[in-house]
Coordinates of C-alpha atoms in Angstrom, one line a residue:
M806 CA 57.4 113.6 89.6
T807 CA 57.4 111.7 92.8
N808 CA 59.0 108.5 94.1
V809 CA 57.4 105.4 93.0
P810 CA 58.0 102.2 95.4
V811 CA 58.5 99.0 93.5
E812 CA 56.1 96.9 95.8
G813 CA 54.7 96.7 99.2
I814 CA 54.1 99.7 101.5
A815 CA 54.0 102.9 99.8
I816 CA 56.7 105.4 100.6
P817 CA 55.8 109.0 101.5
E818 CA 55.6 111.1 98.2
V819 CA 57.3 114.4 98.5
A820 CA 57.2 116.8 95.5
H821 CA 60.5 118.7 94.8
P822 CA 60.3 122.4 93.9
E823 CA 62.8 123.3 91.3
P824 CA 65.9 124.5 93.2
Q825 CA 67.6 127.6 92.8
N826 CA 70.2 127.0 90.0
N827 CA 73.1 128.7 91.8
W828 CA 75.4 128.3 94.8
R829 CA 72.7 129.4 97.3
K830 CA 70.9 125.9 97.0
Y831 CA 73.7 124.3 98.9
F832 CA 72.7 126.4 102.0
S833 CA 69.2 125.8 101.8
F834 CA 67.1 123.0 103.5
S835 CA 67.0 121.1 100.2
T836 CA 65.3 117.7 100.1
D837 CA 67.1 116.9 96.8
H838 CA 69.4 113.8 97.5
K839 CA 71.9 115.3 95.1
V840 CA 72.1 118.7 97.1
I841 CA 72.2 117.0 100.1
G842 CA 74.9 114.8 98.9
I843 CA 77.1 117.7 97.9
Q844 CA 76.3 119.5 101.2
Y845 CA 77.7 116.5 103.1
L846 CA 81.0 116.4 100.9
V847 CA 81.7 120.0 101.0
T848 CA 80.9 120.3 104.9
S849 CA 83.1 117.3 105.6
F850 CA 86.0 118.5 103.7
V851 CA 85.9 121.7 105.6
F852 CA 86.2 119.6 108.8
F853 CA 89.0 117.5 107.0
L854 CA 91.0 120.4 106.7
I855 CA 90.8 121.3 110.4
G856 CA 91.4 118.0 111.3
G857 CA 94.5 117.9 109.1
L858 CA 95.8 121.1 110.5
L859 CA 95.6 119.8 114.0
S860 CA 97.6 116.5 112.9
M861 CA 100.4 118.8 111.4
V862 CA 100.6 120.7 114.8
I863 CA 100.9 117.1 116.6
R864 CA 103.6 116.0 114.1
A865 CA 105.6 119.3 114.6
E866 CA 105.4 118.7 118.2
L867 CA 106.9 115.2 117.7
I868 CA 109.7 116.1 115.2
T869 CA 112.0 116.5 118.4
P870 CA 112.2 114.3 121.3
Q871 CA 111.4 117.1 123.6
A872 CA 107.9 118.6 124.4
D873 CA 108.8 122.1 123.2
L874 CA 106.2 123.4 121.0
I875 CA 102.9 123.2 123.0
D876 CA 102.0 122.3 126.5
R877 CA 100.8 118.8 127.3
T878 CA 97.3 119.9 128.0
L879 CA 96.7 121.3 124.8
Y880 CA 98.6 118.4 123.2
N881 CA 96.1 115.9 124.7
S882 CA 93.0 118.0 123.5
M883 CA 94.8 118.2 119.9
F884 CA 94.9 114.4 119.4
T885 CA 91.5 114.0 120.9
M886 CA 89.9 116.4 118.6
H887 CA 92.0 115.3 115.7
G888 CA 90.6 111.7 116.1
T889 CA 87.1 112.9 116.7
I890 CA 87.1 115.2 113.7
M891 CA 88.5 112.9 111.2
I892 CA 86.3 110.0 112.3
F893 CA 82.8 111.8 113.0
L894 CA 83.1 114.8 110.8
W895 CA 85.3 113.7 107.7
I896 CA 84.9 109.9 107.2
F897 CA 81.4 109.1 108.1
P898 CA 79.7 112.3 106.7
S899 CA 81.8 112.4 103.4
L900 CA 80.8 108.5 102.8
V901 CA 77.1 109.3 103.7
G902 CA 77.2 112.3 101.3
L903 CA 78.7 110.1 98.3
A904 CA 76.1 107.6 99.0
N905 CA 73.2 110.2 99.3
Y906 CA 74.4 111.4 95.7
L907 CA 74.9 107.9 94.1
V908 CA 72.4 105.4 95.7
P909 CA 69.0 106.7 94.2
L910 CA 70.7 107.3 90.7
M911 CA 72.4 103.8 90.8
I912 CA 69.1 102.0 91.8
G913 CA 66.8 104.2 89.4
A914 CA 65.0 106.0 92.1
R915 CA 63.9 109.8 92.2
D916 CA 65.0 110.3 95.7
M917 CA 65.6 108.8 99.0
A918 CA 62.6 107.1 100.8
F919 CA 62.4 110.1 103.3
P920 CA 63.7 113.3 101.8
R921 CA 62.9 115.6 104.7
L922 CA 64.4 113.2 107.3
N923 CA 67.5 113.1 104.8
A924 CA 67.8 116.8 105.0
A925 CA 67.5 116.8 108.9
A926 CA 70.1 114.3 109.2
F927 CA 72.5 116.5 107.2
W928 CA 72.0 119.6 109.2
M929 CA 72.8 117.9 112.4
V930 CA 76.4 117.6 111.1
P931 CA 77.3 121.2 111.0
V932 CA 75.5 121.5 114.4
F933 CA 77.5 118.7 115.8
G934 CA 80.8 120.2 114.4
I935 CA 80.3 123.6 115.6
L936 CA 79.2 122.6 119.0
L937 CA 82.5 120.3 119.3
M938 CA 84.5 123.4 118.3
T939 CA 82.9 125.7 120.7
S940 CA 84.4 123.6 123.5
Y941 CA 87.7 125.3 122.9
F942 CA 86.2 128.4 124.3
L943 CA 85.3 126.7 127.7
P944 CA 87.3 127.8 130.8
A945 CA 89.2 124.1 131.0
G946 CA 89.2 123.8 127.2
T947 CA 87.9 120.9 125.1
A948 CA 88.0 117.0 125.8
Q949 CA 91.4 115.5 126.4
A950 CA 90.5 111.8 126.7
G951 CA 90.9 110.8 123.1
W952 CA 88.5 109.8 120.4
W953 CA 87.4 106.7 122.5
S954 CA 86.7 108.7 125.7
Y955 CA 87.8 105.7 128.1
P956 CA 86.9 106.3 131.8
P957 CA 88.3 106.8 134.2
V958 CA 90.2 109.5 132.4
S959 CA 87.2 110.8 130.8
T960 CA 85.0 111.0 134.2
Q961 CA 87.8 113.2 135.9
N962 CA 86.5 116.7 136.3
P963 CA 88.9 118.9 138.4
T964 CA 86.7 122.2 137.7
D965 CA 83.5 121.0 139.2
S966 CA 81.7 122.3 136.5
V967 CA 78.9 120.7 134.6
I968 CA 79.7 122.1 131.3
T969 CA 83.0 120.7 130.6
G970 CA 85.0 119.8 127.4
E971 CA 84.0 116.1 128.0
F972 CA 80.5 117.0 128.4
V973 CA 80.3 118.8 125.2
W974 CA 82.2 116.2 123.4
I975 CA 79.9 113.4 124.5
L976 CA 76.7 115.6 123.6
A977 CA 78.1 116.1 120.1
V978 CA 78.8 112.4 119.6
A979 CA 75.3 111.6 120.6
I980 CA 74.0 114.1 118.0
S981 CA 76.4 112.4 115.4
G982 CA 74.6 109.1 116.4
V983 CA 71.2 110.1 116.0
S984 CA 72.1 111.6 112.6
S985 CA 73.6 108.4 111.6
I986 CA 70.7 106.3 112.6
M987 CA 68.4 108.5 110.7
G988 CA 70.5 108.1 107.8
A989 CA 70.6 104.4 108.1
V990 CA 66.9 104.1 108.3
N991 CA 66.8 106.0 105.2
F992 CA 69.4 104.1 103.0
V993 CA 68.0 100.6 104.1
T994 CA 64.5 101.5 103.2
T995 CA 65.3 103.3 99.9
I996 CA 67.4 100.4 98.7
V997 CA 64.8 97.7 99.8
R998 CA 61.7 99.6 98.6
M999 CA 62.6 101.9 95.8
R1000 CA 64.5 100.1 93.3
A1001 CA 63.6 100.5 89.5
P1002 CA 61.5 97.8 87.7
G1003 CA 63.8 95.0 86.9
M1004 CA 66.4 96.1 89.4
T1005 CA 66.7 92.7 91.5
F1006 CA 69.4 92.4 94.1
F1007 CA 71.7 90.8 91.9
R1008 CA 71.4 93.7 89.4
M1009 CA 72.4 96.2 92.0
P1010 CA 75.9 97.7 91.6
V1011 CA 78.3 96.3 94.1
Y1012 CA 78.4 100.0 95.7
V1013 CA 74.9 99.7 96.6
W1014 CA 75.4 96.4 98.2
T1015 CA 78.1 97.7 100.3
V1016 CA 76.1 100.7 101.4
F1017 CA 73.4 98.3 102.2
S1018 CA 75.7 96.3 104.5
A1019 CA 77.3 99.1 106.0
Q1020 CA 74.0 100.8 107.2
I1021 CA 72.7 97.5 108.5
I1022 CA 75.8 97.5 110.9
Q1023 CA 74.9 100.9 111.8
L1024 CA 71.4 99.8 112.8
A1025 CA 72.5 96.8 114.9
A1026 CA 75.6 98.2 116.5
L1027 CA 75.3 102.0 116.9
P1028 CA 72.7 101.7 119.9
A1029 CA 75.3 100.1 122.0
L1030 CA 77.4 102.9 121.5
T1031 CA 74.7 105.4 122.1
A1032 CA 73.6 103.4 125.4
G1033 CA 77.2 103.8 126.6
A1034 CA 77.6 107.6 125.8
I1035 CA 74.4 108.3 127.5
M1036 CA 75.6 106.4 130.7
L1037 CA 79.0 108.0 130.4
L1038 CA 77.1 111.5 130.2
F1039 CA 75.6 110.7 133.6
D1040 CA 78.7 109.8 135.0
V1041 CA 80.3 113.0 134.0
A1042 CA 77.3 115.4 134.6
A1043 CA 75.4 113.7 137.3
G1044 CA 77.8 111.9 139.4
T1045 CA 76.7 108.4 138.7
A1046 CA 78.8 105.3 138.8
F1047 CA 78.3 103.2 135.7
F1048 CA 82.1 103.4 134.9
N1049 CA 83.6 105.1 137.6
P1050 CA 85.9 102.9 139.6
D1051 CA 86.3 105.3 142.5
K1052 CA 82.6 104.9 143.1
G1053 CA 82.3 101.2 142.4
G1054 CA 81.8 101.4 138.5
N1055 CA 83.3 99.1 136.1
P1056 CA 85.5 101.2 133.3
V1057 CA 85.9 97.9 131.2
L1058 CA 82.1 97.8 130.8
F1059 CA 82.4 101.1 128.7
Q1060 CA 85.2 99.4 126.6
H1061 CA 82.7 96.8 125.6
F1062 CA 79.8 99.2 124.7
F1063 CA 82.4 101.2 122.9
W1064 CA 84.0 98.6 120.7
F1065 CA 81.0 96.7 120.2
Y1066 CA 80.0 99.6 117.8
S1067 CA 83.5 101.0 117.1
H1068 CA 85.3 98.0 115.6
P1069 CA 82.1 97.3 113.2
A1070 CA 82.3 101.0 112.5
V1071 CA 85.5 100.4 110.7
Y1072 CA 83.7 98.3 108.2
V1073 CA 80.9 100.9 108.0
M1074 CA 83.7 103.2 106.8
V1075 CA 85.5 100.8 104.6
L1076 CA 82.7 98.8 103.0
P1077 CA 81.6 101.8 100.7
I1078 CA 85.2 102.2 99.6
F1079 CA 85.1 98.6 98.6
G1080 CA 82.2 99.6 96.4
V1081 CA 83.9 102.5 94.8
F1082 CA 87.0 100.0 94.0
S1083 CA 84.2 97.6 92.5
E1084 CA 82.7 100.4 90.4
I1085 CA 86.1 101.9 89.3
F1086 CA 88.2 99.1 88.5
P1087 CA 85.7 97.6 85.8
V1088 CA 85.5 100.9 84.1
Y1089 CA 89.0 101.7 83.7
S1090 CA 89.9 98.1 83.1
R1091 CA 87.2 97.8 80.4
K1092 CA 86.1 94.3 81.9
P1093 CA 83.2 93.1 83.8
L1094 CA 83.9 92.8 87.6
F1095 CA 85.2 89.2 88.4
G1096 CA 82.7 87.2 90.5
Y1097 CA 80.1 90.0 90.7
R1098 CA 77.6 87.7 92.9
V1099 CA 80.5 86.6 95.2
V1100 CA 81.7 90.1 95.7
A1101 CA 78.4 91.4 96.4
V1102 CA 77.4 88.6 99.2
S1103 CA 80.9 88.9 100.9
S1104 CA 79.8 92.4 102.0
L1105 CA 77.0 90.9 104.0
L1106 CA 79.4 88.0 105.3
I1107 CA 81.7 90.9 106.5
T1108 CA 78.7 92.5 108.0
T1109 CA 77.8 89.3 109.8
V1110 CA 81.2 88.8 111.3
S1111 CA 82.1 92.3 112.0
V1112 CA 79.9 92.3 115.1
L1113 CA 81.7 89.4 116.6
V1114 CA 85.2 90.7 116.9
W1115 CA 85.1 93.8 119.3
V1116 CA 87.1 92.0 122.1
H1117 CA 90.0 91.8 119.9
H1118 CA 90.6 95.5 121.1
M1119 CA 90.6 94.4 124.7
Y1120 CA 93.2 91.7 125.0
A1121 CA 95.0 93.6 127.4
S1122 CA 92.1 94.6 129.5
G1123 CA 92.0 91.8 131.7
T1124 CA 90.1 89.6 129.2
P1125 CA 90.1 85.8 130.0
G1126 CA 92.2 83.4 127.8
W1127 CA 89.4 81.4 126.3
M1128 CA 87.7 84.9 125.3
R1129 CA 91.0 85.7 123.7
M1130 CA 91.1 82.5 121.7
L1131 CA 87.4 82.9 120.6
F1132 CA 87.9 86.4 119.3
M1133 CA 91.3 85.9 117.7
A1134 CA 89.5 83.3 115.7
T1135 CA 86.6 85.6 114.7
T1136 CA 88.7 88.5 114.0
M1137 CA 90.7 86.4 111.4
L1138 CA 87.8 85.1 109.9
V1139 CA 86.9 88.6 108.4
A1140 CA 90.0 88.0 106.3
V1141 CA 88.1 85.4 104.2
P1142 CA 85.3 87.5 102.6
T1143 CA 87.6 90.5 102.6
G1144 CA 90.3 88.4 100.7
I1145 CA 87.5 87.3 98.2
K1146 CA 87.0 90.9 97.4
V1147 CA 90.9 91.6 96.8
F1148 CA 91.2 88.5 94.7
A1149 CA 88.2 89.6 92.4
W1150 CA 89.7 93.2 92.2
V1151 CA 93.0 92.0 91.0
A1152 CA 91.3 89.4 88.6
T1153 CA 89.3 92.3 87.2
I1154 CA 92.4 94.3 86.4
W1155 CA 94.5 91.4 85.1
K1156 CA 95.0 91.7 81.4
G1157 CA 92.6 94.6 81.2
K1158 CA 93.1 97.6 79.0
L1159 CA 94.0 99.9 81.8
R1160 CA 93.5 103.6 81.6
L1161 CA 95.5 105.3 84.4
N1162 CA 93.3 108.2 84.9
T1163 CA 93.5 109.9 88.3
P1164 CA 90.6 108.0 89.9
M1165 CA 92.2 104.7 88.8
L1166 CA 95.4 105.9 90.4
F1167 CA 93.8 106.7 93.6
C1168 CA 92.1 103.4 93.5
L1169 CA 95.4 101.3 92.9
G1170 CA 97.0 103.2 95.5
A1171 CA 94.3 102.6 98.1
L1172 CA 94.4 98.9 97.2
I1173 CA 98.1 98.5 97.9
M1174 CA 98.1 100.1 101.0
F1175 CA 94.7 98.1 102.1
V1176 CA 96.7 94.8 101.4
F1177 CA 99.6 96.2 103.6
A1178 CA 97.1 97.1 106.4
G1179 CA 95.3 93.9 105.9
I1180 CA 98.7 92.1 106.8
T1181 CA 99.2 94.0 110.0
G1182 CA 95.7 93.7 110.8
V1183 CA 96.1 90.0 111.0
M1184 CA 99.2 90.5 113.0
L1185 CA 97.1 92.6 115.5
A1186 CA 94.3 89.8 115.6
S1187 CA 96.9 87.4 117.1
V1188 CA 97.0 87.6 120.7
P1189 CA 100.9 87.5 121.4
I1190 CA 101.4 90.1 118.7
D1191 CA 98.6 92.5 120.0
I1192 CA 99.8 92.4 123.6
H1193 CA 103.3 93.0 122.3
V1194 CA 102.6 96.0 120.5
N1195 CA 99.4 97.2 122.5
N1196 CA 99.2 100.7 123.1
T1197 CA 102.2 101.6 120.7
Y1198 CA 102.6 103.4 117.4
F1199 CA 102.2 100.4 115.5
V1200 CA 98.5 100.2 116.2
V1201 CA 98.3 104.1 115.1
G1202 CA 100.1 103.1 111.8
H1203 CA 97.9 100.3 111.2
F1204 CA 94.9 102.3 111.7
H1205 CA 95.9 105.1 109.6
Y1206 CA 96.8 102.8 106.6
I1207 CA 93.1 102.0 106.8
V1208 CA 91.5 105.4 107.4
Y1209 CA 93.7 107.7 105.3
G1210 CA 95.5 105.1 103.0
T1211 CA 92.4 103.1 102.0
I1212 CA 89.4 105.2 102.9
T1213 CA 90.4 108.8 102.3
M1214 CA 92.5 107.7 99.2
G1215 CA 89.3 105.7 98.0
M1216 CA 87.1 108.8 98.7
F1217 CA 89.3 110.9 96.5
A1218 CA 89.0 108.3 93.6
A1219 CA 85.2 108.5 94.0
I1220 CA 85.0 112.3 94.0
Y1221 CA 87.3 112.6 90.9
H1222 CA 85.6 109.7 89.2
W1223 CA 81.8 111.2 89.8
F1224 CA 82.9 114.9 89.6
P1225 CA 81.9 115.2 86.0
K1226 CA 78.4 113.7 86.9
M1227 CA 78.0 116.0 89.9
T1228 CA 79.0 119.3 88.3
G1229 CA 79.0 118.9 84.5
R1230 CA 82.6 120.0 84.4
M1231 CA 85.7 118.0 83.8
Y1232 CA 88.6 118.2 86.4
Y1233 CA 92.0 118.9 85.4
E1234 CA 94.0 115.6 84.8
G1235 CA 97.5 117.1 85.7
L1236 CA 96.5 118.5 89.0
G1237 CA 94.8 115.2 89.8
K1238 CA 97.8 113.2 89.1
L1239 CA 100.0 115.8 91.1
H1240 CA 97.5 115.2 94.0
F1241 CA 97.8 111.5 93.8
A1242 CA 101.7 111.6 93.7
L1243 CA 102.0 113.8 96.9
A1244 CA 99.4 112.0 98.7
F1245 CA 100.7 108.4 97.8
I1246 CA 104.4 109.4 98.9
G1247 CA 103.2 111.4 101.9
V1248 CA 101.0 108.7 103.3
N1249 CA 103.6 106.1 103.2
L1250 CA 106.2 108.6 104.7
N1251 CA 103.8 109.5 107.3
F1252 CA 102.6 106.2 108.5
F1253 CA 104.9 103.4 107.7
P1254 CA 107.6 104.6 110.3
M1255 CA 105.0 104.2 113.0
H1256 CA 105.2 100.4 112.5
P1257 CA 109.0 100.2 113.5
L1258 CA 108.4 103.0 116.2
G1259 CA 105.7 100.6 117.6
L1260 CA 107.8 97.3 117.4
Q1261 CA 110.5 99.2 119.1
G1262 CA 108.0 100.2 122.0
M1263 CA 107.5 103.8 121.5
L1264 CA 103.8 104.5 123.1
R1265 CA 101.3 106.5 121.3
R1266 CA 99.5 109.5 122.8
V1267 CA 103.0 111.1 124.2
S1268 CA 104.4 114.5 123.4
S1269 CA 108.1 113.5 124.1
Y1270 CA 109.8 110.5 123.7
E1271 CA 113.3 108.9 124.1
P1272 CA 115.9 110.2 121.6
E1273 CA 116.4 106.6 120.0
Y1274 CA 113.1 107.1 118.4
A1275 CA 114.0 110.5 116.6
F1276 CA 114.8 109.1 113.2
W1277 CA 111.6 107.6 112.3
N1278 CA 109.5 110.6 113.9
V1279 CA 111.4 113.0 111.6
V1280 CA 110.4 110.9 108.7
A1281 CA 106.7 110.7 109.9
S1282 CA 106.7 114.4 110.2
I1283 CA 108.1 115.1 106.8
G1284 CA 105.6 112.8 105.4
A1285 CA 102.6 114.6 107.5
F1286 CA 103.6 118.0 105.9
L1287 CA 103.7 116.6 102.4
L1288 CA 100.5 114.9 103.0
G1289 CA 99.1 118.3 103.9
M1290 CA 100.5 119.9 101.0
S1291 CA 98.9 117.5 98.7
T1292 CA 95.5 118.7 99.4
I1293 CA 96.4 122.2 97.6
P1294 CA 96.2 120.7 94.0
F1295 CA 93.1 119.0 94.9
I1296 CA 91.3 122.4 96.3
L1297 CA 92.6 124.3 93.2
N1298 CA 91.6 121.4 91.1
M1299 CA 87.8 121.1 92.3
V1300 CA 87.1 124.8 92.8
G1301 CA 88.8 125.8 89.4
A1302 CA 87.1 122.9 87.6
W1303 CA 83.8 123.5 89.0
V1304 CA 83.8 127.3 88.3
Q1305 CA 85.5 127.2 84.6
G1306 CA 86.2 123.8 83.8
K1307 CA 85.6 122.3 80.2
P1308 CA 81.8 121.0 80.0
A1309 CA 81.8 117.3 80.8
P1310 CA 79.8 114.8 78.5
D1311 CA 77.1 112.7 80.1
N1312 CA 79.5 109.7 80.2
P1313 CA 83.0 110.8 79.9
W1314 CA 84.5 107.3 81.0
R1315 CA 82.1 105.2 78.9
A1316 CA 80.8 103.6 82.0
I1317 CA 77.9 101.3 82.6
G1318 CA 75.5 102.2 85.1
L1319 CA 72.0 103.9 85.5
E1320 CA 73.8 107.3 86.6
W1321 CA 75.6 107.7 83.6
L1322 CA 72.4 107.3 81.4
V1323 CA 71.2 110.8 82.5
S1324 CA 72.5 114.2 81.9
S1325 CA 75.6 115.8 83.8
P1326 CA 74.4 117.1 86.4
P1327 CA 71.1 114.9 86.6
P1328 CA 67.9 116.8 86.7
V1329 CA 65.9 117.4 89.8
E1330 CA 64.1 114.0 89.8
N1331 CA 66.8 112.2 88.1
F1332 CA 64.9 110.4 85.5
E1333 CA 61.9 111.7 83.1
E1334 CA 60.8 108.0 83.0
L1335 CA 61.8 105.3 85.4
P1336 CA 64.3 102.8 84.0
V1337 CA 63.3 99.3 83.2
V1338 CA 66.6 97.2 84.1
V1339 CA 67.1 94.1 82.0
S1340 CA 70.6 93.0 82.9
G1341 CA 73.5 93.2 85.3
P1342 CA 75.6 96.3 86.1
Y1343 CA 79.1 95.1 84.6
G1344 CA 78.6 94.1 81.1
Y1345 CA 81.7 95.6 79.7
G1346 CA 82.5 93.9 76.5
K1347 CA 79.1 92.5 76.2
S1348 CA 76.3 93.6 73.9
D1349 CA 73.5 93.3 76.4
P1350 CA 71.7 96.5 76.9
L1351 CA 71.4 97.6 80.6
V1352 CA 67.8 99.0 80.5
E1353 CA 65.0 98.7 77.7
N1354 CA 64.0 102.4 77.7
A1355 CA 67.4 104.2 77.8
A1356 CA 66.3 107.1 75.4
A1357 CA 63.3 108.0 77.7
L1358 CA 65.3 108.5 80.9
K1359 CA 66.7 112.1 80.2
E1360 CA 64.8 115.0 80.7
G1361 CA 64.2 117.2 77.7

């Protein structure tokens, strides 16, 4: 069987040979979107562990006011690599992996539009990661300028060598960017051209809407960062002066390039997690998603507004007053479509028949922390408050409530929810709830203290500090170690359940959605016969069928 576009330009047809039915298929150049999805998820989780270990070394250094564990050069490289790994090698690839697995199944396609391009985009990720890690073996070590790589710090080169840690960092990030653009082209084409018969845009699950919206941001904004990175690479390697102030360059120009993409990138990361919330809350509340159409369209509104807010990261960079006011207004405007989503999720849960399984617990925890992060985000959008806490731990705390409290917790919810579909096995509920309890407590102990620290004036990126900041730093470090421990039951659960867990039924959660109409795990090309969709995706408590040919969808 091959992919069949719904209408318009034909998509190249790629026949899928039957893959090896064992672990070796995950080390092959497979074009099956489900294999690629799991390749992304496992690879990114390995880097998640590496980035997490670096963060615990950082927190071990900060448990005392003195810099007495590692030297400052190594400390600088550690927070640079921690941020880079967590953003570019954990969050982005894991989200792409989840979308790879789910989107074709959810829209009734047999694969992505360009399967070979899909596989090539994945294999660039381990290349990027290995290249980045090898920079530790360079004579001057790896990059030390932070995950944002601001010049003139990033253009300093005391070794006079072309191949420096910073050079390798920029090259690795450029490879990541190419991989992301390839993925974005594939996702947008797949969603626009390969939906099953009857799958109109307003019959798509919200998760697909959010992936679609996020990938549009990638196509619109990522070229700006790519251009900035190439220009910075020339400054570092060839001595040009785009951003180097010693040679007449303008370092603030790089900030514009960087934040034009990197602020919308937050929505590239969080929008798919909003989609996960929108899939899981109805299932475990046994209710339709409240305000489905408004929730779906609000993703596109967030996409539109998100590319108009980048200067709010630059209030303290000599930005004119009128521009500060303009971007303060656009930044706060994002709260409107985001608030619509939060209201819809709460209304969905309200008076529902809640099942507090592990995916639901992770979703509830992530939603609570997202609301807190939203409040501090509105504070940071305000010019007076942002200037007061600029470059302090308040910003670090806000950011980590988004990237860990919301996105990573939401990712764990997704993995638990779709684990039976991916593997054909049930995870262990007790270990899942232990994972959630340790993670929820650890996240709040780790990242909440950063807010009072920032309000009191403690700067970020420092390895020593005044003794008056010691109490909250001790609490934060204890939380970091607890958070690190929380991954142990997760690993035991996933490995143990995949190897010898209880066999999973095709639809253990009694969910509504095309992915639950096929066997667990799904066959190679997903559907024996393409589904014909006749109603919306959230008909809990209704009698309308989702498709008219449900019995024909499974391979025999």
